[in-house]
């Protein structure tokens, strides 16, 4: 060994002093201090280590190995661990060193900054013994650990299409454009794109066209990290280990290009070398390592250096081509780049911990605060393709809670959001239409709806949700996600896969839940005043914290992703507390029965309600006098006057002052108005009084009696003031219920369910 022998008092590095103290104590029986030296002004501790060895080691580690622990001159530097045995085996996890220099062991995969925080002299010695033991057993490189690269990556990165990393790729592009995407004081990142997929945005500089050469190498066994090649000849030397004729293939390719006018030999050459990597000998290739290099010379100059033709002025034809096998590119310098695969949705799903994702085509209506963030969450999780429909522009008041940045101000939200989504993956996954889906020109959207798997409504518009449920002809499931007025809760309504429980039915079930669950009493109440951002009467924005919107957008995205993979319908509400803890409530659903047109109106009746009406009637079949009593109550629901739809969702049983007799029923009024008003308040006016219902005695059918007709006529007259039809239901045996509807223009009609 070089350097001078020193004593402990000559040590300058505090880490070396600490290591010497541990060794002098002699409490680690597997290690022995040999001497102290100073080599090139660096404190060096020489030790012998006795590792635990198997009876039949895979790698030749001796019973006693000698090492020099060379400490840095910098206070925070970490020491090098150098083997002093010249024949120390070439194994994984050795740092790059100059030829014939001592092997430098890599003891930790932690970043240097993290190692500094936990470094101790005892920890170093234990790690060294552990390294030797596992290396002897051939287990140091864990089976789940990535294979060692052939050489350390360059600080200059290049993003390349993921196709180059695909083991089964057969046809690869031979024309690329190189963009400088960004740089720091110590590194640069380029992007190599096929011309059809240029990068989006202003970060990329103008393109430099290149000719792309791809070489498929023979499989190599991972092991010692090599020094980076500086020339084409150096690269050829690395590949010739596996008997590859890299230069021969490159020479042949350039020769072929020279005979075709489509290839401009004045362009620089970018090479991508695909090297299948094996973990052990005779094993199948486990991964594909990609090397990337650039030539500073033109492709023609590279061809001249490789003796592809006699000289640059000679005519290039089949007879003039000369292949000089001795010209290996010693004078062709190359710049190595660190290739990084561009990402695909499937790979993004893997990064999100998702497996076996079925790509779905989403059509999203609404690109507002919630929608923009929810879409981004799903898109970053690799969830399919996206078509965004919205007719709004991004304005300043949107920015505090929107997924888009201020550089998109004034642009249509749909256009800007689709553009942002398309910067994520190597191929576009998003499109857009600046359109109001409720207007007549939206008829052109029919093919888009028909090609979708999911129609995702994030518009927070009842009109849009009804339109998607009732007016759009498509097999796609409808899912609606929206915030409550205060922004504290997020609601997800997802249709069943067969669409038997449609979005409009889920909407009604959601309203009903608001009247049943005490935790939802304040759900639709607004908190705080709105902010007026312009002069229009509708130019107002709510006061909702962005962190709350972001949290609920994450919850909503997870719920959509989950619901899209399951066939059942879903109504679920997540509520945030002031400290942003989240609770959830799943709402049970009822199917609906749809009637044929009754006096021009279509009724949609909850089957749960019908069962409850029958159950309430059954409680009056017997009482203390053993006589049947008629009963009834008030029907609750909603009118859609645009489509002439009536949703009958719930009921209020007969008030206490009602008169229930064996042959008649007179509904009372005690407390009834307060109950109806409470329902209207809890549902923000979405559920209201719809009509009346009463029961008939057993074996009496459900046709209206004379008194029933008088009641219905009276009811019709009183509903004229509301501009709505009267509705009356008569419940009979076996959940048989007749429904009567008044049409102000056409008279009365009924149906029986």
XYZ file of C-alpha atoms in Angstrom:
753
model
C 0.000 0.000 0.000
C 1.109 3.529 -0.670
C 1.103 6.318 1.886
C 2.743 6.630 5.284
C 1.979 4.712 8.456
C 0.569 6.971 11.178
C -0.597 6.659 14.780
C -3.998 7.332 16.282
C -2.972 10.816 17.435
C -2.248 11.713 13.800
C -5.831 11.015 12.665
C -7.645 14.163 11.512
C -11.048 12.880 10.411
C -13.483 12.488 13.314
C -15.120 9.490 11.637
C -11.712 7.792 11.395
C -11.105 8.533 15.080
C -14.493 7.018 15.964
C -13.761 3.882 13.917
C -10.319 3.487 15.537
C -11.871 3.740 18.992
C -14.409 1.000 18.206
C -11.658 -1.264 16.836
C -9.387 -0.710 19.850
C -12.183 -1.773 22.185
C -12.197 -5.175 20.485
C -15.891 -5.854 21.036
C -16.488 -6.895 17.435
C -14.743 -10.282 17.154
C -15.047 -10.522 13.356
C -12.827 -7.507 12.633
C -9.190 -6.676 13.512
C -7.240 -3.436 13.190
C -4.075 -3.848 11.091
C -2.677 -0.329 10.790
C -3.400 3.348 10.193
C -2.105 5.206 7.141
C -2.390 8.535 5.412
C -2.825 8.169 1.679
C -3.026 11.321 -0.441
C -3.741 13.330 2.712
C -6.640 11.037 3.618
C -6.923 9.104 6.869
C -6.999 5.386 6.118
C -7.819 2.524 8.485
C -6.672 -0.940 7.359
C -8.650 -3.873 8.763
C -9.112 -7.610 8.376
C -12.672 -8.935 8.301
C -13.774 -12.531 8.924
C -17.175 -12.953 7.232
C -19.650 -15.784 7.714
C -19.228 -18.058 4.705
C -21.335 -20.911 3.345
C -19.741 -24.305 2.723
C -20.047 -23.840 -1.029
C -19.814 -20.109 -1.786
C -21.188 -18.808 -5.079
C -18.571 -16.043 -5.192
C -15.019 -16.528 -3.918
C -14.911 -14.592 -0.676
C -11.973 -15.638 1.541
C -12.203 -16.465 5.272
C -10.203 -13.294 5.927
C -10.472 -10.268 3.651
C -8.361 -7.143 4.023
C -9.828 -3.687 3.407
C -8.683 -0.095 3.485
C -11.278 2.323 4.862
C -10.323 5.611 3.206
C -11.905 8.692 4.769
C -12.755 11.900 2.938
C -11.038 15.210 3.555
C -14.487 16.778 3.744
C -16.160 16.748 7.194
C -19.429 15.313 5.838
C -17.840 12.911 3.370
C -18.331 9.171 3.650
C -15.402 6.728 3.543
C -14.575 4.414 0.655
C -14.275 0.684 1.377
C -11.488 -0.692 -0.834
C -10.567 -4.366 -1.094
C -6.807 -4.891 -0.882
C -6.978 -8.310 -2.553
C -6.065 -7.995 -6.216
C -8.124 -11.055 -7.155
C -11.263 -9.873 -5.373
C -14.182 -11.135 -7.524
C -16.108 -8.986 -9.965
C -19.587 -8.982 -8.438
C -22.609 -6.670 -8.320
C -22.573 -3.640 -6.044
C -19.056 -2.472 -6.782
C -18.500 1.196 -7.525
C -16.794 2.188 -10.753
C -12.992 2.393 -10.471
C -10.070 2.760 -12.853
C -8.673 -0.492 -14.236
C -6.279 -2.341 -11.872
C -7.313 -0.151 -8.941
C -8.736 -1.779 -5.739
C -12.397 -2.804 -5.902
C -14.643 -0.205 -4.230
C -17.575 -1.770 -2.353
C -21.044 -0.186 -2.376
C -22.531 -1.017 1.042
C -25.827 0.870 0.872
C -28.474 1.777 -1.666
C -29.503 4.831 0.374
C -28.667 8.261 -1.053
C -25.456 9.702 0.380
C -27.382 12.456 2.171
C -29.472 9.820 3.962
C -26.408 7.718 4.842
C -24.767 10.715 6.514
C -27.671 11.004 8.949
C -27.289 7.463 10.304
C -23.569 6.717 9.821
C -21.755 5.074 12.742
C -18.438 3.184 12.779
C -20.117 0.070 14.148
C -22.810 0.285 11.491
C -20.139 0.463 8.787
C -18.382 -2.681 10.063
C -21.626 -4.630 10.410
C -22.689 -3.570 6.901
C -19.331 -4.703 5.509
C -19.618 -8.141 7.112
C -23.241 -8.409 5.855
C -22.134 -7.435 2.329
C -19.448 -10.136 2.310
C -21.770 -12.824 3.666
C -24.491 -12.174 1.077
C -21.977 -11.833 -1.759
C -20.456 -15.200 -0.863
C -23.934 -16.737 -0.974
C -24.821 -14.984 -4.240
C -27.710 -13.225 -2.496
C -26.509 -9.640 -2.224
C -28.526 -8.558 -5.229
C -32.057 -9.336 -4.074
C -34.359 -11.152 -6.490
C -36.780 -8.221 -6.340
C -34.050 -5.634 -6.904
C -33.451 -4.083 -10.303
C -30.495 -5.425 -12.249
C -27.223 -3.503 -12.184
C -26.726 -1.139 -15.144
C -23.774 -1.677 -17.458
C -22.464 1.793 -16.644
C -23.485 4.696 -14.475
C -26.096 6.912 -16.134
C -25.192 10.246 -17.597
C -26.424 13.494 -16.090
C -27.855 14.274 -19.525
C -31.235 12.554 -19.775
C -33.266 11.848 -22.867
C -36.903 10.852 -22.828
C -37.626 8.260 -25.484
C -40.816 6.486 -26.584
C -41.615 3.561 -24.312
C -41.622 1.314 -27.370
C -37.829 1.226 -27.146
C -38.060 -0.434 -23.734
C -40.544 -3.041 -24.890
C -38.936 -6.474 -25.152
C -41.253 -7.492 -27.987
C -40.915 -4.369 -30.128
C -40.224 -5.215 -33.768
C -40.603 -1.960 -35.704
C -38.926 1.127 -34.243
C -38.841 4.678 -35.674
C -35.737 5.772 -37.567
C -36.524 9.484 -37.594
C -36.582 11.365 -34.307
C -36.655 15.002 -33.268
C -34.706 16.086 -30.199
C -35.983 18.840 -27.901
C -34.293 20.427 -24.920
C -37.019 20.175 -22.284
C -35.208 21.718 -19.335
C -31.926 22.081 -17.513
C -30.349 22.761 -14.137
C -26.767 23.894 -13.419
C -25.670 20.226 -13.421
C -27.953 18.350 -15.821
C -30.168 18.609 -18.879
C -33.200 16.696 -20.048
C -34.016 16.177 -23.703
C -36.985 14.584 -25.381
C -36.659 12.402 -28.476
C -39.998 12.330 -30.266
C -41.273 10.936 -33.493
C -42.453 13.935 -35.534
C -46.143 13.101 -35.050
C -45.902 13.396 -31.231
C -44.107 16.653 -30.582
C -44.139 17.913 -26.973
C -46.910 20.290 -25.963
C -46.177 23.574 -24.242
C -43.560 26.298 -24.290
C -40.887 24.546 -22.206
C -39.435 22.650 -25.152
C -36.975 24.448 -27.404
C -37.004 24.170 -31.162
C -36.460 20.686 -32.462
C -33.176 19.336 -33.792
C -33.836 16.616 -36.339
C -31.865 13.425 -36.000
C -31.527 10.137 -37.754
C -32.407 7.391 -35.324
C -30.493 4.120 -35.279
C -31.738 1.242 -33.158
C -29.618 -1.766 -32.317
C -30.865 -4.956 -30.684
C -27.973 -6.438 -28.690
C -27.510 -9.975 -27.442
C -28.452 -10.652 -23.800
C -25.881 -9.661 -21.186
C -25.419 -10.809 -17.603
C -25.640 -8.001 -15.084
C -22.545 -7.457 -12.973
C -19.725 -4.964 -12.610
C -20.544 -1.414 -13.665
C -18.296 -0.371 -16.562
C -16.701 2.920 -17.492
C -18.772 4.945 -19.934
C -17.611 4.595 -23.547
C -16.435 7.821 -25.170
C -16.383 6.715 -28.818
C -18.266 4.397 -31.138
C -15.325 2.009 -30.819
C -15.703 1.961 -27.034
C -19.382 1.175 -27.386
C -18.561 -1.580 -29.866
C -16.079 -3.060 -27.362
C -18.765 -3.284 -24.654
C -21.173 -5.007 -27.018
C -18.602 -7.361 -28.517
C -18.375 -9.143 -25.138
C -21.520 -10.962 -26.256
C -20.140 -11.408 -29.808
C -22.255 -8.546 -31.179
C -21.197 -6.817 -34.393
C -22.515 -3.373 -33.476
C -20.313 -1.434 -35.888
C -21.115 -3.845 -38.700
C -24.844 -3.285 -38.219
C -24.416 0.496 -38.012
C -22.264 0.477 -41.139
C -24.902 -1.537 -42.993
C -27.693 0.813 -41.869
C -25.865 3.990 -42.927
C -25.031 2.369 -46.255
C -28.715 1.620 -46.846
C -29.717 5.162 -45.849
C -27.254 6.547 -48.375
C -29.176 4.891 -51.205
C -32.519 6.410 -50.182
C -33.428 10.043 -50.704
C -35.689 10.124 -47.649
C -32.714 10.038 -45.273
C -30.739 13.253 -44.808
C -27.179 12.201 -43.974
C -26.343 15.760 -42.943
C -28.292 15.173 -39.733
C -26.575 14.007 -36.542
C -27.041 10.411 -35.486
C -28.855 9.314 -32.353
C -28.412 5.684 -31.418
C -30.588 3.645 -29.124
C -29.122 0.312 -28.097
C -31.462 -2.209 -26.504
C -29.648 -4.694 -24.254
C -31.641 -7.594 -22.774
C -30.377 -8.229 -19.216
C -30.119 -11.546 -17.403
C -29.942 -11.995 -13.649
C -28.116 -15.341 -13.879
C -26.487 -17.332 -16.683
C -28.895 -19.257 -18.939
C -31.897 -17.435 -17.470
C -34.353 -15.645 -19.700
C -33.847 -11.927 -20.194
C -35.530 -10.174 -17.293
C -35.498 -6.610 -18.508
C -34.287 -4.465 -21.374
C -31.678 -1.815 -20.673
C -31.560 1.019 -23.185
C -28.431 3.009 -23.958
C -28.634 6.267 -25.866
C -25.841 8.149 -27.599
C -25.475 11.207 -29.812
C -22.812 11.952 -32.356
C -21.496 15.471 -32.728
C -20.732 14.640 -36.350
C -23.225 14.254 -39.147
C -24.358 10.810 -40.160
C -22.368 11.214 -43.396
C -19.203 11.949 -41.394
C -19.871 8.914 -39.221
C -20.262 6.847 -42.380
C -16.943 8.128 -43.693
C -15.229 7.245 -40.405
C -16.679 3.748 -40.627
C -15.531 3.433 -44.278
C -19.040 2.981 -45.621
C -17.830 4.457 -48.952
C -14.490 5.586 -50.331
C -14.994 9.312 -49.765
C -17.744 11.859 -49.384
C -17.579 13.010 -53.000
C -17.866 9.573 -54.592
C -21.185 8.593 -56.161
C -23.064 6.367 -53.785
C -24.381 3.206 -55.353
C -24.152 -0.502 -54.789
C -20.806 -0.800 -56.581
C -19.160 2.084 -54.712
C -19.957 0.833 -51.237
C -16.954 -0.479 -49.379
C -17.262 -1.957 -45.930
C -13.960 -1.675 -44.090
C -14.226 -3.968 -41.083
C -11.187 -2.304 -39.494
C -12.874 1.078 -39.183
C -14.538 0.792 -35.762
C -15.150 4.461 -34.995
C -12.133 5.251 -32.813
C -12.306 8.856 -33.998
C -16.100 9.208 -33.670
C -16.818 10.761 -30.254
C -20.211 10.115 -28.723
C -22.160 11.758 -25.928
C -24.005 9.294 -23.751
C -27.481 10.175 -22.584
C -29.477 8.542 -19.807
C -32.604 7.224 -21.563
C -35.870 7.395 -19.653
C -39.017 5.843 -21.055
C -41.964 8.094 -21.669
C -44.946 6.934 -19.705
C -48.146 5.282 -20.849
C -51.492 5.081 -19.022
C -50.842 1.423 -18.190
C -47.519 2.310 -16.587
C -49.122 5.195 -14.702
C -51.648 2.736 -13.300
C -48.758 0.575 -12.084
C -47.171 3.579 -10.385
C -50.512 4.147 -8.675
C -50.500 0.572 -7.404
C -53.270 -0.485 -9.788
C -53.163 -3.734 -11.715
C -55.217 -5.266 -14.521
C -56.839 -1.975 -15.484
C -59.431 -2.158 -18.250
C -59.137 1.062 -20.291
C -62.433 2.935 -20.308
C -63.580 5.773 -22.536
C -64.817 8.630 -20.343
C -66.914 11.527 -21.567
C -66.879 14.234 -18.907
C -69.406 17.031 -18.705
C -68.053 19.916 -16.659
C -64.468 21.135 -16.226
C -64.907 23.325 -13.159
C -63.064 23.310 -9.850
C -64.098 19.822 -8.787
C -64.171 18.356 -12.275
C -60.723 19.587 -13.311
C -59.052 18.153 -10.218
C -61.040 14.929 -10.245
C -60.257 14.320 -13.922
C -56.559 14.972 -13.288
C -56.541 12.428 -10.449
C -58.139 9.747 -12.604
C -56.016 10.564 -15.629
C -52.795 10.358 -13.619
C -53.917 6.927 -12.431
C -53.985 5.753 -16.052
C -57.762 5.573 -16.242
C -58.522 5.406 -19.941
C -59.256 8.114 -22.497
C -61.087 11.399 -21.959
C -63.427 13.625 -23.912
C -64.171 16.847 -22.046
C -67.338 18.850 -22.716
C -67.655 22.362 -21.296
C -68.492 25.788 -22.685
C -66.947 28.016 -19.990
C -63.770 30.050 -20.167
C -61.170 30.147 -17.397
C -61.524 33.442 -15.539
C -59.544 34.913 -12.618
C -62.094 33.926 -9.982
C -61.708 30.271 -11.046
C -57.985 30.101 -10.304
C -58.057 29.725 -6.484
C -59.787 26.359 -6.802
C -59.183 25.155 -10.349
C -56.860 22.486 -11.673
C -55.611 24.835 -14.403
C -52.978 27.523 -13.928
C -53.153 31.202 -14.794
C -51.353 30.713 -18.102
C -54.670 29.435 -19.471
C -56.719 32.525 -18.516
C -59.371 33.334 -21.092
C -59.162 29.961 -22.792
C -62.031 27.463 -22.862
C -61.636 25.198 -19.847
C -62.244 22.062 -21.882
C -59.562 22.948 -24.421
C -56.953 23.915 -21.815
C -57.635 20.906 -19.613
C -57.384 18.481 -22.538
C -54.092 20.089 -23.518
C -52.741 19.659 -19.992
C -53.810 16.027 -19.892
C -52.059 15.382 -23.184
C -48.715 16.521 -21.751
C -48.643 13.562 -19.366
C -48.352 10.574 -21.692
C -46.370 9.963 -24.832
C -49.560 9.684 -26.906
C -52.656 11.906 -26.605
C -55.438 10.551 -24.400
C -57.765 13.559 -24.230
C -59.974 15.510 -26.608
C -62.515 18.260 -26.039
C -65.558 20.085 -27.351
C -66.433 23.620 -26.319
C -70.175 23.089 -26.143
C -73.196 23.538 -23.917
C -74.597 20.019 -23.786
C -78.124 21.345 -23.176
C -78.299 23.387 -26.375
C -79.479 22.232 -29.777
C -75.994 22.114 -31.319
C -75.128 19.405 -28.801
C -76.938 16.916 -31.058
C -73.592 16.469 -32.807
C -72.325 14.822 -29.619
C -74.411 11.689 -30.174
C -71.535 9.638 -31.671
C -69.277 10.662 -28.788
C -71.818 9.523 -26.216
C -72.356 6.259 -28.063
C -68.631 5.430 -28.070
C -68.222 6.079 -24.333
C -68.085 3.581 -21.499
C -68.755 6.168 -18.786
C -70.609 9.484 -18.972
C -69.158 11.362 -16.005
C -71.135 14.388 -14.860
C -69.182 16.890 -12.770
C -71.277 19.896 -13.791
C -73.204 20.166 -10.484
C -76.296 20.803 -12.617
C -79.579 18.978 -12.085
C -80.542 19.888 -15.651
C -77.411 18.251 -17.052
C -77.859 15.126 -14.933
C -81.478 14.748 -16.105
C -80.401 15.340 -19.693
C -77.816 12.573 -19.480
C -80.265 10.209 -17.813
C -83.264 10.777 -20.079
C -82.278 12.497 -23.325
C -78.971 10.899 -24.324
C -79.172 7.594 -26.164
C -76.107 5.571 -25.211
C -75.312 2.380 -23.341
C -72.644 4.077 -21.225
C -73.148 4.168 -17.472
C -73.813 7.575 -15.987
C -71.875 8.678 -12.904
C -72.436 12.028 -11.240
C -70.052 13.666 -8.759
C -70.800 16.977 -7.082
C -70.153 19.037 -3.961
C -72.836 20.269 -1.612
C -73.338 24.068 -1.487
C -70.919 24.596 1.420
C -68.250 22.414 -0.181
C -67.951 20.209 2.889
C -69.365 17.054 1.277
C -68.960 15.203 -1.985
C -71.702 13.023 -3.449
C -71.250 10.190 -5.938
C -74.207 8.730 -7.814
C -73.331 5.777 -10.052
C -75.834 3.904 -12.172
C -75.993 0.140 -12.202
C -74.221 -1.491 -15.101
C -77.545 -2.470 -16.694
C -78.875 1.090 -16.203
C -82.044 -0.216 -14.576
C -81.350 2.209 -11.757
C -80.804 5.365 -13.782
C -79.193 8.590 -12.716
C -82.534 10.367 -12.267
C -83.696 7.597 -9.915
C -80.461 7.839 -7.935
C -81.020 11.577 -7.689
C -84.419 10.964 -6.087
C -83.001 8.370 -3.709
C -80.316 10.860 -2.696
C -82.978 13.474 -1.897
C -84.904 10.943 0.151
C -81.768 10.109 2.152
C -81.448 13.772 3.105
C -84.820 13.515 4.849
C -83.972 10.253 6.610
C -80.420 10.677 7.937
C -79.863 13.136 10.776
C -76.182 13.594 9.819
C -77.376 15.084 6.519
C -79.699 17.696 7.983
C -77.397 20.586 7.027
C -76.077 18.971 3.863
C -77.768 21.321 1.375
C -77.634 24.442 3.516
C -75.388 27.212 2.210
C -72.821 28.711 4.572
C -71.470 32.201 4.063
C -72.259 34.710 1.362
C -71.148 34.362 -2.233
C -68.481 36.575 -3.808
C -69.577 38.719 -6.735
C -66.802 38.759 -9.343
C -68.551 40.710 -12.152
C -71.670 42.739 -12.874
C -73.997 40.008 -14.117
C -76.746 38.803 -11.800
C -75.277 35.283 -11.942
C -71.643 36.371 -11.633
C -71.151 34.953 -8.147
C -68.722 32.415 -6.715
C -68.896 30.439 -3.485
C -66.429 30.532 -0.604
C -64.875 27.054 -0.354
C -61.265 26.310 0.684
C -59.088 24.808 -2.042
C -57.643 22.173 0.299
C -61.181 20.955 0.881
C -61.946 20.791 -2.840
C -58.670 18.946 -3.455
C -59.458 16.439 -0.718
C -62.957 15.770 -2.006
C -61.715 15.581 -5.603
C -59.372 12.811 -4.467
C -62.206 11.029 -2.674
C -64.478 11.429 -5.687
C -61.839 10.139 -8.097
C -61.281 7.020 -6.008
C -65.046 6.465 -5.817
C -65.470 6.821 -9.588
C -62.595 4.448 -10.250
C -64.086 1.889 -7.874
C -67.666 2.269 -9.103
C -66.613 1.908 -12.739
C -65.385 -1.629 -12.057
C -68.482 -2.836 -10.214
C -71.926 -3.603 -11.674
C -74.017 -2.342 -8.767
C -75.469 1.151 -8.332
C -73.921 3.471 -5.777
C -75.060 6.420 -3.720
C -72.429 7.557 -1.277
C -71.753 10.789 0.553
C -68.409 11.753 2.090
C -68.427 14.514 4.702
C -65.404 16.499 5.876
C -64.945 17.950 9.326
C -63.146 21.242 10.062
C -59.897 19.299 10.648
C -60.401 17.561 7.265
C -61.185 14.150 8.711
C -63.658 12.376 6.445
C -66.644 10.165 7.192
C -68.854 8.438 4.663
C -72.444 7.314 4.398
C -73.665 4.714 1.909
C -77.311 5.134 0.916
C -79.492 2.145 0.129
C -81.333 2.303 -3.180
C -84.791 1.388 -4.371
C -85.806 0.345 -7.847
C -88.470 2.328 -9.669
C -91.444 1.298 -11.713
C -92.230 3.426 -14.709
C -95.794 3.754 -15.966
C -96.951 4.322 -19.470
C -98.119 7.865 -20.129
C -100.963 8.868 -17.797
C -102.754 11.971 -19.046
C -99.551 12.931 -20.825
C -97.387 12.353 -17.745
C -94.988 9.484 -17.015
C -94.852 8.312 -13.417
C -91.715 6.876 -11.797
C -92.613 5.251 -8.502
C -90.246 3.916 -5.875
C -90.897 0.220 -5.234
C -89.804 0.835 -1.661
C -92.582 3.384 -1.317
C -95.125 0.938 -2.741
C -94.073 -1.664 -0.185
C -94.311 0.878 2.615
C -97.801 1.898 1.515
C -98.873 -1.759 1.460
C -97.284 -2.334 4.861
C -99.053 0.685 6.340
C -102.357 -0.518 4.870
C -101.727 -3.944 6.414
C -101.457 -2.405 9.883
C -105.086 -1.306 9.508
C -106.440 -4.713 8.477
C -106.932 -5.606 12.127
C -107.246 -3.503 15.249
C -108.927 -3.748 18.592
C -112.439 -3.967 17.108
C -111.310 -6.493 14.444
C -112.565 -4.187 11.677
C -110.558 -2.895 8.723
C -109.872 0.823 8.617
C -108.939 2.812 5.565
C -105.755 4.861 5.897
C -103.514 6.999 3.716
C -101.215 9.980 3.653
C -99.363 12.487 1.503
C -97.105 11.629 -1.445
C -93.701 13.307 -1.790
C -91.668 13.589 -4.946
C -90.679 15.841 -7.813
C -92.101 17.121 -11.089
C -90.038 17.473 -14.255
C -92.371 19.706 -16.228
C -89.999 19.903 -19.219
C -90.310 16.169 -19.876
C -93.667 15.685 -18.100
C -92.201 13.242 -15.596
C -93.453 12.706 -12.045
C -91.164 11.043 -9.500
C -92.960 9.645 -6.457
C -90.327 8.967 -3.847
C -91.741 8.922 -0.320
C -94.822 9.608 1.758
C -95.978 11.073 5.037
C -98.427 8.875 6.915
C -101.809 10.116 8.043
C -101.630 12.924 10.640
C -102.999 12.200 14.099
C -106.215 14.131 13.472
C -107.089 11.959 10.441
C -110.362 10.001 10.481
C -109.786 6.330 9.619
C -112.991 4.278 9.227
C -113.938 1.001 7.658
C -115.498 2.644 4.611
C -113.782 6.028 4.414
C -110.680 8.012 5.176
C -110.423 11.736 5.819
C -106.825 12.886 5.934
C -106.080 15.317 8.754
C -103.759 18.327 8.771
C -102.109 18.350 12.184
C -98.375 19.029 11.732
C -98.534 18.099 8.060
C -97.544 21.455 6.603
C -94.497 21.621 8.879
C -93.405 18.165 7.760
C -93.756 19.038 4.077
C -91.857 22.290 4.584
C -89.121 20.391 6.432
C -88.719 18.036 3.466
C -88.510 20.987 1.086
C -85.877 22.658 3.258
C -83.753 19.532 3.668
C -83.779 18.877 -0.091
C -83.422 22.511 -1.142
C -86.884 22.388 -2.705
C -86.198 19.316 -4.836
C -88.788 17.148 -3.043
C -92.245 18.551 -2.398
C -95.878 17.627 -2.032
C -97.032 15.590 -5.061
C -100.456 14.244 -4.141
C -102.564 12.009 -1.897
C -102.965 8.320 -1.316
C -105.426 6.175 0.604
C -106.285 2.499 0.919
C -109.380 0.474 0.070
C -110.790 -2.420 2.121
C -109.889 -6.017 1.199
C -111.512 -7.397 -1.950
C -112.712 -3.936 -3.011
C -110.258 -3.240 -5.810
C -108.622 0.098 -6.470
C -111.159 1.838 -8.672
C -112.227 5.177 -7.209
C -115.485 5.401 -5.312
C -117.904 8.295 -5.719
C -116.260 10.015 -2.760
C -112.848 9.383 -4.299
C -113.942 11.072 -7.509
C -115.204 14.082 -5.587
C -111.908 14.249 -3.687
C -109.884 14.025 -6.885
C -111.958 16.741 -8.541
C -111.385 18.973 -5.537
C -107.683 18.166 -5.620
C -107.504 19.017 -9.321
C -109.091 22.397 -8.762
C -106.646 23.262 -5.989
C -103.570 22.196 -7.986
C -104.488 24.546 -10.838
C -103.006 27.384 -8.798
C -99.674 25.535 -8.717
C -99.756 24.795 -12.441
C -99.247 21.117 -11.670
C -101.454 18.065 -12.100
C -103.195 16.385 -9.215
C -101.960 12.911 -8.287
C -103.932 10.361 -6.301
C -103.109 6.743 -5.483
C -105.435 4.021 -4.207
C -103.839 0.999 -2.525
C -105.560 -2.374 -2.601
C -104.695 -6.012 -2.031
C -101.284 -7.542 -2.901
C -99.458 -4.234 -3.347
C -101.896 -3.394 -6.134
C -101.965 0.402 -6.439
C -103.830 2.547 -8.963
C -102.439 5.958 -9.847
C -104.619 8.839 -11.050
C -103.196 11.930 -12.708
C -104.946 15.101 -13.816
C -103.853 16.892 -16.939
C -104.946 20.507 -17.043
C -105.547 20.339 -20.787
C -106.728 16.764 -21.348
C -108.657 15.757 -18.258
C -108.143 12.784 -15.933
C -106.433 9.459 -16.558
C -105.116 6.615 -14.467
C -102.913 3.566 -14.487
C -102.622 0.567 -12.212
C -99.431 -0.949 -10.804
